[in-house]
Amino acid sequence: ILYFAWLRERVGTGEETVSPPADVTTVGQLIDWLSQRSAKHAAAFVERKLIRAAVDQVHQAHDANIRGATEIAFFPPVTGG
Amino acid sequence: ILYFAWLRERVGTGEETVSPPADVTTVGQLIDWLSQRSAKHAAAFVERKLIRAAVDQVHQAHDANIRGATEIAFFPPVTGG
Amino acid sequence: MTTPDIRVQRDVFDQGAELTRFSSRNKLSGAICAFTGQMRDFQGPTRETGAVISAMELDHYPGMAEKQLAALAHDAKLRWPLDGICIIHRFGLLKPTEAIVFVATASAHRGDAFAGCEFLMDWLKTQAPFWKKETGPDGAQWVEAQASDDSRATRWKI
Amino acid sequence: MTTPDIRVQRDVFDQGAELTRFSSRNKLSGAICAFTGQMRDFQGPTRETGAVISAMELDHYPGMAEKQLAALAHDAKLRWPLDGICIIHRFGLLKPTEAIVFVATASAHRGDAFAGCEFLMDWLKTQAPFWKKETGPDGAQWVEAQASDDSRATRWKI
């Protein structure tokens, strides 16, 4: 899992490796599962509508499937350019 | 009178000074009057819908007044840029 | 708004150097949009069917050209909050690949910079007194105005 | 179409030098449109009400940033007949007045160059994984995404 911008600051790390249970199959379910890992995770994900995700470096919605994915990233809406 | 682009080539000069009679009061009437000056003038002005005019360096339609003007220019539609 | 930088000149110019100069004059603007019209490689409406152009001569109306470009810059800054405007237009003989025209706008927001720049180009194309004569394989001929240029310009009308 | 020139880099770049390089690679294109996003001088939506920004840090997603910009360039050239595309985006620490992003397009016709360039900027703003943290008088804070950017991007949808 990769975190960027204020999500990285709130979680306290930019990168962590996790092994969620088999019934965590979507981005949204992964957010639920990660939120229970620590108070920091819970705080990071509390504004759920602001959380964007990429699965293997491609933007995905919260209902997207994550099975087989090797790299999942969470971040706020982008503000480059 | 100033002429530009193919109008200059057809008239055979880029600039001439004329003194039209007092009843020539619009751009269109000036075109009629100039067309009678020579065969070259007539040939230059034959495609009348393609003729654009500027009176004292401001674009004007054929029905614009020319009384008091000191510099009148005729040219085809512009193609710069 | 800095004073518009408007130049009608015979000399070649370097569009990159002009962009550097323009941006250094508008350092605090978040958005810079620049357009360059280069001498194109084909004659007629499309590259696929057109003949190769070997030279170009640009006739212009000295005095009115500068006035008309200044008037267009004035209109643009009335319509969009622009911090700066630059317009450079050449006349005389041009060699292939040389720049003909350069228009740049600076603004706090990119939408205004883009709109101001495209507005200036569209109106310049139909209002600024310049005329192209292109030399192709069949000799030199005056470029005909395109109806598409008129429609591009009039879409900006209120 | 030349291969899109896409760079995600920490180093400062000179927008004028990049425009010179881009135009020399696209000499035969009649139209070149270039946009530069510079570090703006104010925080918040408007210059009038905003506080002064003294520094900026740009977070980015290495790997995905390059991929996303390449995908946007690919989309742009499917939609418009573009001869060339250049996108440069910085990350890391930026000083005031430095350029953040540079997008350039080359085409035979100016309408396509303008549209391609603005499309790339609008989509880059909402899709490319970069995040700005601006330092103002009240400390550093992450820039919030603007709804206007989303609506500017979606207007390009077919």
Short mmCIF file of C-alpha atoms in Angstrom, two decimals:
data_model
loop_
_atom_site.label_atom_id
_atom_site.label_comp_id
_atom_site.label_asym_id
_atom_site.label_seq_id
_atom_site.Cartn_x
_atom_site.Cartn_y
_atom_site.Cartn_z
CA ILE A 1 0.00 0.00 0.00
CA LEU A 2 1.25 3.47 -0.92
CA TYR A 3 0.01 6.74 0.61
CA PHE A 4 0.50 10.24 -0.78
CA ALA A 5 0.02 13.85 0.34
CA TRP A 6 -1.99 14.30 3.55
CA LEU A 7 -2.93 10.63 3.61
CA ARG A 8 0.76 9.78 3.97
CA GLU A 9 1.12 12.31 6.80
CA ARG A 10 -1.95 11.05 8.66
CA VAL A 11 -1.12 7.36 8.33
CA GLY A 12 2.47 8.15 9.34
CA THR A 13 4.11 6.22 6.51
CA GLY A 14 4.28 6.39 2.74
CA GLU A 15 4.40 2.67 2.22
CA GLU A 16 3.42 -0.53 4.01
CA THR A 17 2.95 -4.15 3.03
CA VAL A 18 -0.28 -5.80 4.15
CA SER A 19 -1.98 -9.16 3.74
CA PRO A 20 -5.73 -8.59 4.03
CA PRO A 21 -8.07 -11.59 4.44
CA ALA A 22 -9.57 -13.21 1.36
CA ASP A 23 -12.98 -11.53 1.81
CA VAL A 24 -11.45 -8.09 1.21
CA THR A 25 -11.99 -7.91 -2.56
CA THR A 26 -12.69 -4.22 -3.38
CA VAL A 27 -10.98 -0.89 -2.81
CA GLY A 28 -13.77 0.09 -0.42
CA GLN A 29 -13.44 -3.09 1.62
CA LEU A 30 -9.68 -2.54 1.80
CA ILE A 31 -10.33 0.94 3.21
CA ASP A 32 -12.61 -0.58 5.87
CA TRP A 33 -10.03 -3.18 6.76
CA LEU A 34 -7.11 -0.71 6.88
CA SER A 35 -9.14 1.72 9.01
CA GLN A 36 -9.24 -0.90 11.77
CA ARG A 37 -5.47 -1.35 11.86
CA SER A 38 -4.77 1.79 13.93
CA ALA A 39 -6.20 5.09 15.08
CA LYS A 40 -3.96 6.81 12.55
CA HIS A 41 -5.37 4.73 9.71
CA ALA A 42 -8.90 5.42 10.90
CA ALA A 43 -8.19 9.17 11.00
CA ALA A 44 -6.61 9.10 7.55
CA PHE A 45 -9.61 7.42 5.94
CA VAL A 46 -12.37 9.25 7.81
CA GLU A 47 -13.13 11.66 4.95
CA ARG A 48 -13.97 8.77 2.74
CA LYS A 49 -15.40 10.76 -0.15
CA LEU A 50 -12.06 12.51 -0.55
CA ILE A 51 -10.07 9.28 -0.88
CA ARG A 52 -8.91 8.37 -4.39
CA ALA A 53 -7.29 5.04 -5.22
CA ALA A 54 -5.06 3.56 -7.88
CA VAL A 55 -4.74 -0.18 -8.42
CA ASP A 56 -1.47 -1.12 -10.11
CA GLN A 57 -1.00 2.55 -11.05
CA VAL A 58 -4.41 3.02 -12.70
CA HIS A 59 -7.16 5.20 -11.18
CA GLN A 60 -10.03 3.08 -9.81
CA ALA A 61 -13.35 3.67 -8.05
CA HIS A 62 -14.06 2.32 -4.55
CA ASP A 63 -16.05 -0.61 -5.92
CA ALA A 64 -13.16 -1.79 -8.11
CA ASN A 65 -11.79 -5.30 -7.64
CA ILE A 66 -8.35 -5.61 -6.02
CA ARG A 67 -7.81 -9.36 -6.30
CA GLY A 68 -4.43 -10.07 -7.84
CA ALA A 69 -3.27 -6.48 -7.46
CA THR A 70 0.31 -5.97 -6.31
CA GLU A 71 0.36 -2.19 -5.75
CA ILE A 72 -2.53 -0.18 -4.34
CA ALA A 73 -2.22 3.55 -3.64
CA PHE A 74 -4.46 5.95 -1.68
CA PHE A 75 -4.34 9.71 -2.06
CA PRO A 76 -6.49 12.86 -2.02
CA PRO A 77 -7.80 14.40 -5.26
CA VAL A 78 -4.79 15.45 -7.31
CA THR A 79 -3.68 19.11 -7.39
CA GLY A 80 -0.75 19.22 -9.80
CA GLY A 81 -0.33 21.25 -12.95
CA ILE B 1 -5.29 55.72 -51.77
CA LEU B 2 -3.25 52.69 -50.69
CA TYR B 3 -3.45 49.25 -52.30
CA PHE B 4 -2.17 45.99 -50.83
CA ALA B 5 -1.56 42.39 -51.92
CA TRP B 6 -3.11 41.45 -55.31
CA LEU B 7 -4.97 44.76 -55.50
CA ARG B 8 -1.63 46.54 -55.55
CA GLU B 9 -0.38 44.25 -58.29
CA ARG B 10 -3.50 44.66 -60.42
CA VAL B 11 -3.70 48.44 -60.07
CA GLY B 12 0.02 48.62 -60.77
CA THR B 13 0.87 50.89 -57.83
CA GLY B 14 0.74 50.74 -54.06
CA GLU B 15 -0.16 54.35 -53.57
CA GLU B 16 -1.81 57.20 -55.46
CA THR B 17 -3.30 60.54 -54.57
CA VAL B 18 -6.74 61.30 -55.98
CA SER B 19 -9.31 64.08 -55.75
CA PRO B 20 -12.74 62.54 -56.34
CA PRO B 21 -15.74 64.83 -56.97
CA ALA B 22 -17.87 65.94 -54.06
CA ASP B 23 -20.66 63.44 -54.78
CA VAL B 24 -18.33 60.51 -53.98
CA THR B 25 -19.11 60.14 -50.29
CA THR B 26 -18.86 56.41 -49.48
CA VAL B 27 -16.29 53.65 -49.88
CA GLY B 28 -18.51 52.00 -52.49
CA GLN B 29 -18.88 55.18 -54.53
CA LEU B 30 -15.10 55.64 -54.39
CA ILE B 31 -14.67 52.12 -55.80
CA ASP B 32 -17.05 53.01 -58.67
CA TRP B 33 -15.18 56.22 -59.36
CA LEU B 34 -11.72 54.61 -59.22
CA SER B 35 -12.84 51.76 -61.50
CA GLN B 36 -13.40 54.27 -64.29
CA ARG B 37 -9.89 55.71 -64.07
CA SER B 38 -8.22 52.90 -66.03
CA ALA B 39 -8.61 49.33 -67.25
CA LYS B 40 -6.23 48.24 -64.51
CA HIS B 41 -8.36 49.85 -61.83
CA ALA B 42 -11.47 48.26 -63.31
CA ALA B 43 -9.78 44.83 -63.31
CA ALA B 44 -8.58 45.28 -59.72
CA PHE B 45 -12.04 46.11 -58.42
CA VAL B 46 -14.06 43.63 -60.49
CA GLU B 47 -14.39 41.07 -57.66
CA ARG B 48 -16.13 43.63 -55.58
CA LYS B 49 -17.26 41.30 -52.78
CA LEU B 50 -13.60 40.49 -52.07
CA ILE B 51 -12.58 44.12 -51.61
CA ARG B 52 -11.99 45.26 -48.05
CA ALA B 53 -11.40 48.89 -47.11
CA ALA B 54 -9.87 50.88 -44.29
CA VAL B 55 -10.61 54.57 -43.76
CA ASP B 56 -7.86 56.33 -41.82
CA GLN B 57 -6.50 52.90 -40.80
CA VAL B 58 -9.79 51.52 -39.44
CA HIS B 59 -11.74 48.69 -41.15
CA GLN B 60 -14.93 50.00 -42.78
CA ALA B 61 -17.81 48.56 -44.80
CA HIS B 62 -18.56 49.71 -48.37
CA ASP B 63 -21.36 51.99 -47.20
CA ALA B 64 -19.07 53.88 -44.79
CA ASN B 65 -18.66 57.60 -45.19
CA ILE B 66 -15.31 58.85 -46.50
CA ARG B 67 -15.83 62.60 -46.23
CA GLY B 68 -12.89 64.17 -44.42
CA ALA B 69 -10.77 61.02 -44.65
CA THR B 70 -7.09 61.50 -45.49
CA GLU B 71 -6.01 57.89 -46.01
CA ILE B 72 -8.14 55.19 -47.64
CA ALA B 73 -6.80 51.69 -48.28
CA PHE B 74 -8.15 48.81 -50.39
CA PHE B 75 -7.05 45.21 -49.97
CA PRO B 76 -8.28 41.60 -50.14
CA PRO B 77 -9.41 39.73 -47.00
CA VAL B 78 -6.41 39.48 -44.70
CA THR B 79 -4.39 36.25 -44.49
CA GLY B 80 -1.73 36.89 -41.83
CA GLY B 81 -1.08 35.00 -38.63
CA MET C 1 -1.57 44.59 -16.45
CA THR C 2 1.77 45.43 -17.99
CA THR C 3 1.66 47.41 -21.26
CA PRO C 4 1.10 45.04 -24.20
CA ASP C 5 4.34 44.29 -26.03
CA ILE C 6 3.40 44.64 -29.71
CA ARG C 7 5.94 44.39 -32.49
CA VAL C 8 5.57 44.33 -36.29
CA GLN C 9 8.99 43.50 -37.68
CA ARG C 10 10.94 42.25 -40.66
CA ASP C 11 13.56 40.43 -38.58
CA VAL C 12 13.48 36.78 -37.62
CA PHE C 13 12.70 36.17 -33.95
CA ASP C 14 13.28 33.22 -31.62
CA GLN C 15 9.99 32.09 -30.09
CA GLY C 16 11.79 30.43 -27.14
CA ALA C 17 13.70 33.61 -26.30
CA GLU C 18 10.44 35.57 -26.55
CA LEU C 19 8.69 33.15 -24.18
CA THR C 20 11.56 33.48 -21.69
CA ARG C 21 11.34 37.27 -21.92
CA PHE C 22 7.55 37.28 -21.59
CA SER C 23 7.49 34.93 -18.60
CA SER C 24 10.22 36.92 -16.84
CA ARG C 25 8.00 40.00 -17.21
CA ASN C 26 5.04 38.06 -15.80
CA LYS C 27 6.67 36.02 -13.05
CA LEU C 28 3.73 36.17 -10.68
CA SER C 29 1.13 34.93 -13.16
CA GLY C 30 0.19 31.31 -12.57
CA ALA C 31 -0.58 30.69 -16.24
CA ILE C 32 1.28 31.53 -19.45
CA CYS C 33 -0.14 30.55 -22.84
CA ALA C 34 1.92 31.06 -26.00
CA PHE C 35 1.07 30.39 -29.62
CA THR C 36 3.45 30.44 -32.57
CA GLY C 37 2.38 30.36 -36.20
CA GLN C 38 5.26 28.91 -38.21
CA MET C 39 5.66 28.93 -41.97
CA ARG C 40 3.78 25.81 -42.91
CA ASP C 41 5.09 23.23 -45.34
CA PHE C 42 2.07 22.94 -47.64
CA GLN C 43 -0.13 25.11 -49.84
CA GLY C 44 -3.90 24.89 -49.77
CA PRO C 45 -6.23 23.63 -47.08
CA THR C 46 -4.65 20.28 -46.21
CA ARG C 47 -1.19 18.86 -45.91
CA GLU C 48 -2.28 15.68 -47.66
CA THR C 49 -3.35 17.36 -50.90
CA GLY C 50 -1.18 20.47 -50.78
CA ALA C 51 1.96 21.33 -52.70
CA VAL C 52 5.25 22.11 -50.98
CA ILE C 53 5.90 25.78 -50.23
CA SER C 54 9.43 27.02 -50.77
CA ALA C 55 9.11 30.69 -49.80
CA MET C 56 6.68 33.24 -48.47
CA GLU C 57 6.30 36.96 -48.70
CA LEU C 58 4.16 38.84 -46.22
CA ASP C 59 2.68 42.13 -47.35
CA HIS C 60 1.39 44.40 -44.61
CA TYR C 61 -0.13 47.82 -43.99
CA PRO C 62 2.43 49.74 -41.92
CA GLY C 63 0.83 51.82 -39.22
CA MET C 64 -2.55 50.13 -39.36
CA ALA C 65 -0.98 46.75 -38.53
CA GLU C 66 0.40 48.03 -35.23
CA LYS C 67 -2.83 49.91 -34.45
CA GLN C 68 -5.01 46.89 -35.18
CA LEU C 69 -2.90 44.56 -33.00
CA ALA C 70 -2.98 47.10 -30.16
CA ALA C 71 -6.78 47.33 -30.51
CA LEU C 72 -7.09 43.53 -30.34
CA ALA C 73 -4.89 43.44 -27.21
CA HIS C 74 -7.11 46.11 -25.69
CA ASP C 75 -10.24 44.06 -26.45
CA ALA C 76 -8.67 40.94 -24.97
CA LYS C 77 -7.81 42.57 -21.69
CA LEU C 78 -11.34 43.96 -21.39
CA ARG C 79 -12.70 40.42 -21.70
CA TRP C 80 -10.28 38.42 -19.55
CA PRO C 81 -8.19 39.30 -16.48
CA LEU C 82 -4.83 39.20 -18.27
CA ASP C 83 -1.60 40.28 -16.57
CA GLY C 84 0.34 40.63 -19.81
CA ILE C 85 0.07 40.31 -23.60
CA CYS C 86 2.75 39.98 -26.27
CA ILE C 87 2.11 39.97 -30.04
CA ILE C 88 4.91 39.78 -32.60
CA HIS C 89 4.12 39.64 -36.32
CA ARG C 90 6.65 39.54 -39.12
CA PHE C 91 6.47 40.98 -42.62
CA GLY C 92 8.66 40.72 -45.72
CA LEU C 93 10.39 37.59 -46.94
CA LEU C 94 10.17 34.44 -44.82
CA LYS C 95 12.08 31.22 -45.17
CA PRO C 96 10.57 27.79 -44.54
CA THR C 97 10.11 26.84 -40.86
CA GLU C 98 10.49 30.43 -39.66
CA ALA C 99 8.00 31.84 -37.18
CA ILE C 100 5.42 34.24 -38.62
CA VAL C 101 3.50 35.24 -35.53
CA PHE C 102 3.86 34.85 -31.76
CA VAL C 103 1.09 35.60 -29.27
CA ALA C 104 1.46 35.14 -25.51
CA THR C 105 -0.85 35.84 -22.58
CA ALA C 106 -0.32 35.74 -18.83
CA SER C 107 -3.05 35.36 -16.25
CA ALA C 108 -3.70 34.05 -12.75
CA HIS C 109 -5.80 31.23 -14.20
CA ARG C 110 -5.17 28.99 -17.15
CA GLY C 111 -8.65 29.24 -18.68
CA ASP C 112 -8.24 32.99 -19.10
CA ALA C 113 -4.72 32.65 -20.52
CA PHE C 114 -5.89 30.06 -23.08
CA ALA C 115 -9.04 31.98 -24.05
CA GLY C 116 -7.22 35.32 -24.38
CA CYS C 117 -4.48 33.80 -26.52
CA GLU C 118 -6.85 31.95 -28.85
CA PHE C 119 -9.13 35.01 -29.13
CA LEU C 120 -6.13 37.14 -30.16
CA MET C 121 -5.04 34.60 -32.78
CA ASP C 122 -8.54 34.17 -34.19
CA TRP C 123 -9.13 37.91 -34.50
CA LEU C 124 -5.63 38.65 -35.72
CA LYS C 125 -6.26 36.14 -38.54
CA THR C 126 -9.32 38.04 -39.74
CA GLN C 127 -8.52 41.65 -38.77
CA ALA C 128 -4.79 42.34 -38.84
CA PRO C 129 -3.71 43.75 -42.23
CA PHE C 130 -1.20 41.15 -43.43
CA TRP C 131 -1.32 39.19 -46.68
CA LYS C 132 0.62 36.02 -47.49
CA LYS C 133 2.03 35.20 -50.91
CA GLU C 134 3.31 31.64 -51.05
CA THR C 135 5.74 30.28 -53.62
CA GLY C 136 5.07 26.66 -54.57
CA PRO C 137 5.95 24.49 -57.55
CA ASP C 138 3.55 26.48 -59.78
CA GLY C 139 4.97 29.88 -58.83
CA ALA C 140 3.90 32.49 -56.32
CA GLN C 141 0.27 33.09 -55.44
CA TRP C 142 -1.66 35.08 -52.88
CA VAL C 143 -3.17 32.92 -50.15
CA GLU C 144 -6.96 32.98 -50.12
CA ALA C 145 -8.77 33.76 -46.90
CA GLN C 146 -10.48 30.75 -45.32
CA ALA C 147 -14.14 30.85 -44.34
CA SER C 148 -13.18 28.72 -41.33
CA ASP C 149 -11.11 31.63 -40.02
CA ASP C 150 -14.14 33.91 -40.12
CA SER C 151 -16.28 31.41 -38.24
CA ARG C 152 -13.55 30.85 -35.65
CA ALA C 153 -13.40 34.59 -35.02
CA THR C 154 -17.12 35.23 -34.87
CA ARG C 155 -17.69 32.51 -32.26
CA TRP C 156 -16.11 34.95 -29.74
CA LYS C 157 -18.85 37.52 -30.36
CA ILE C 158 -21.05 38.16 -27.38
CA MET D 1 3.62 12.16 -35.01
CA THR D 2 6.93 12.23 -33.17
CA THR D 3 7.07 10.26 -29.90
CA PRO D 4 5.64 12.35 -27.06
CA ASP D 5 8.41 13.92 -24.95
CA ILE D 6 7.28 13.29 -21.37
CA ARG D 7 9.40 14.18 -18.36
CA VAL D 8 8.73 14.07 -14.62
CA GLN D 9 11.66 15.76 -12.97
CA ARG D 10 12.96 17.45 -9.82
CA ASP D 11 15.17 19.90 -11.71
CA VAL D 12 14.20 23.43 -12.71
CA PHE D 13 13.60 23.85 -16.45
CA ASP D 14 13.57 26.88 -18.75
CA GLN D 15 10.26 27.13 -20.58
CA GLY D 16 11.79 29.22 -23.36
CA ALA D 17 14.53 26.68 -24.01
CA GLU D 18 11.90 23.92 -24.02
CA LEU D 19 9.79 25.81 -26.56
CA THR D 20 12.85 26.28 -28.78
CA ARG D 21 13.63 22.58 -28.54
CA PHE D 22 10.01 21.56 -29.19
CA SER D 23 9.58 23.84 -32.20
CA SER D 24 12.89 22.67 -33.69
CA ARG D 25 11.53 19.12 -33.48
CA ASN D 26 8.30 20.22 -35.17
CA LYS D 27 9.57 22.65 -37.79
CA LEU D 28 6.97 21.75 -40.39
CA SER D 29 3.94 22.23 -38.16
CA GLY D 30 2.14 25.49 -38.86
CA ALA D 31 0.91 25.83 -35.28
CA ILE D 32 2.64 25.48 -31.91
CA CYS D 33 0.73 26.02 -28.67
CA ALA D 34 2.57 26.04 -25.34
CA PHE D 35 1.27 26.41 -21.81
CA THR D 36 3.31 26.96 -18.66
CA GLY D 37 1.97 26.70 -15.14
CA GLN D 38 4.15 28.85 -12.91
CA MET D 39 4.23 28.88 -9.14
CA ARG D 40 1.53 31.39 -8.39
CA ASP D 41 1.89 34.18 -5.88
CA PHE D 42 -1.27 33.62 -3.85
CA GLN D 43 -2.98 30.90 -1.80
CA GLY D 44 -6.66 30.11 -2.20
CA PRO D 45 -9.00 30.73 -5.09
CA THR D 46 -8.31 34.39 -5.86
CA ARG D 47 -5.34 36.69 -5.90
CA GLU D 48 -7.44 39.44 -4.28
CA THR D 49 -8.26 37.48 -1.13
CA GLY D 50 -5.32 35.09 -1.04
CA ALA D 51 -2.25 35.07 1.17
CA VAL D 52 1.26 35.20 -0.25
CA ILE D 53 2.95 31.87 -0.91
CA SER D 54 6.63 31.60 -0.06
CA ALA D 55 7.35 27.99 -1.00
CA MET D 56 5.80 24.91 -2.53
CA GLU D 57 6.40 21.21 -2.27
CA LEU D 58 5.05 18.87 -4.91
CA ASP D 59 4.40 15.30 -3.87
CA HIS D 60 4.00 12.79 -6.70
CA TYR D 61 3.50 9.10 -7.40
CA PRO D 62 6.65 7.95 -9.22
CA GLY D 63 5.89 5.53 -12.01
CA MET D 64 2.19 6.27 -12.18
CA ALA D 65 2.87 9.97 -12.92
CA GLU D 66 4.83 9.14 -16.08
CA LYS D 67 2.28 6.49 -17.11
CA GLN D 68 -0.66 8.81 -16.61
CA LEU D 69 0.93 11.63 -18.61
CA ALA D 70 1.77 9.20 -21.42
CA ALA D 71 -1.84 7.97 -21.40
CA LEU D 72 -3.15 11.55 -21.64
CA ALA D 73 -0.79 12.27 -24.57
CA HIS D 74 -2.07 9.11 -26.24
CA ASP D 75 -5.68 10.25 -25.79
CA ALA D 76 -4.89 13.71 -27.15
CA LYS D 77 -3.34 12.40 -30.34
CA LEU D 78 -6.33 10.13 -30.93
CA ARG D 79 -8.61 13.17 -30.77
CA TRP D 80 -6.62 15.77 -32.72
CA PRO D 81 -4.13 15.51 -35.60
CA LEU D 82 -1.08 16.48 -33.53
CA ASP D 83 2.44 16.32 -34.94
CA GLY D 84 4.12 16.45 -31.53
CA ILE D 85 3.45 16.65 -27.78
CA CYS D 86 5.71 17.65 -24.89
CA ILE D 87 4.77 17.43 -21.20
CA ILE D 88 7.19 18.34 -18.41
CA HIS D 89 6.08 18.22 -14.76
CA ARG D 90 8.24 18.95 -11.76
CA PHE D 91 8.15 17.45 -8.28
CA GLY D 92 9.92 18.24 -4.99
CA LEU D 93 10.65 21.72 -3.66
CA LEU D 94 9.79 24.71 -5.83
CA LYS D 95 10.73 28.32 -5.35
CA PRO D 96 8.43 31.24 -6.16
CA THR D 97 8.06 32.08 -9.86
CA GLU D 98 9.48 28.73 -10.99
CA ALA D 99 7.67 26.76 -13.67
CA ILE D 100 5.70 23.74 -12.43
CA VAL D 101 4.38 22.30 -15.67
CA PHE D 102 4.94 22.82 -19.39
CA VAL D 103 2.69 21.39 -22.10
CA ALA D 104 3.26 21.99 -25.81
CA THR D 105 1.46 20.73 -28.92
CA ALA D 106 2.28 21.01 -32.62
CA SER D 107 -0.23 20.67 -35.44
CA ALA D 108 -0.90 21.78 -38.99
CA HIS D 109 -3.81 23.94 -37.76
CA ARG D 110 -4.04 26.25 -34.80
CA GLY D 111 -7.44 25.06 -33.57
CA ASP D 112 -6.08 21.54 -33.08
CA ALA D 113 -2.92 22.80 -31.35
CA PHE D 114 -4.95 24.95 -28.92
CA ALA D 115 -7.53 22.25 -28.21
CA GLY D 116 -4.93 19.53 -27.68
CA CYS D 117 -2.89 21.69 -25.34
CA GLU D 118 -5.86 22.80 -23.24
CA PHE D 119 -7.26 19.25 -23.12
CA LEU D 120 -3.91 17.98 -21.82
CA MET D 121 -3.74 20.68 -19.14
CA ASP D 122 -7.34 20.14 -18.03
CA TRP D 123 -6.95 16.38 -17.73
CA LEU D 124 -3.50 16.58 -16.20
CA LYS D 125 -5.02 18.79 -13.47
CA THR D 126 -7.56 16.13 -12.51
CA GLN D 127 -5.74 12.87 -13.39
CA ALA D 128 -1.98 13.20 -12.98
CA PRO D 129 -0.86 12.09 -9.49
CA PHE D 130 0.75 15.26 -8.13
CA TRP D 131 -0.15 17.08 -4.91
CA LYS D 132 0.79 20.63 -3.98
CA LYS D 133 1.66 21.75 -0.46
CA GLU D 134 1.93 25.52 -0.26
CA THR D 135 3.69 27.45 2.50
CA GLY D 136 2.01 30.75 3.35
CA PRO D 137 2.02 33.04 6.38
CA ASP D 138 0.08 30.45 8.43
CA GLY D 139 2.40 27.57 7.62
CA ALA D 140 2.28 24.79 5.06
CA GLN D 141 -0.97 23.28 3.88
CA TRP D 142 -2.09 20.88 1.18
CA VAL D 143 -3.88 22.59 -1.68
CA GLU D 144 -7.50 21.52 -2.04
CA ALA D 145 -8.77 20.33 -5.38
CA GLN D 146 -11.07 22.78 -7.15
CA ALA D 147 -14.48 21.74 -8.44
CA SER D 148 -13.86 24.09 -11.39
CA ASP D 149 -10.99 21.84 -12.49
CA ASP D 150 -13.31 18.83 -12.61
CA SER D 151 -15.85 20.69 -14.70
CA ARG D 152 -13.17 21.99 -17.05
CA ALA D 153 -11.97 18.43 -17.62
CA THR D 154 -15.34 16.82 -18.09
CA ARG D 155 -16.40 19.33 -20.78
CA TRP D 156 -14.02 17.43 -23.11
CA LYS D 157 -16.02 14.21 -22.71
CA ILE D 158 -17.73 13.08 -25.87
#
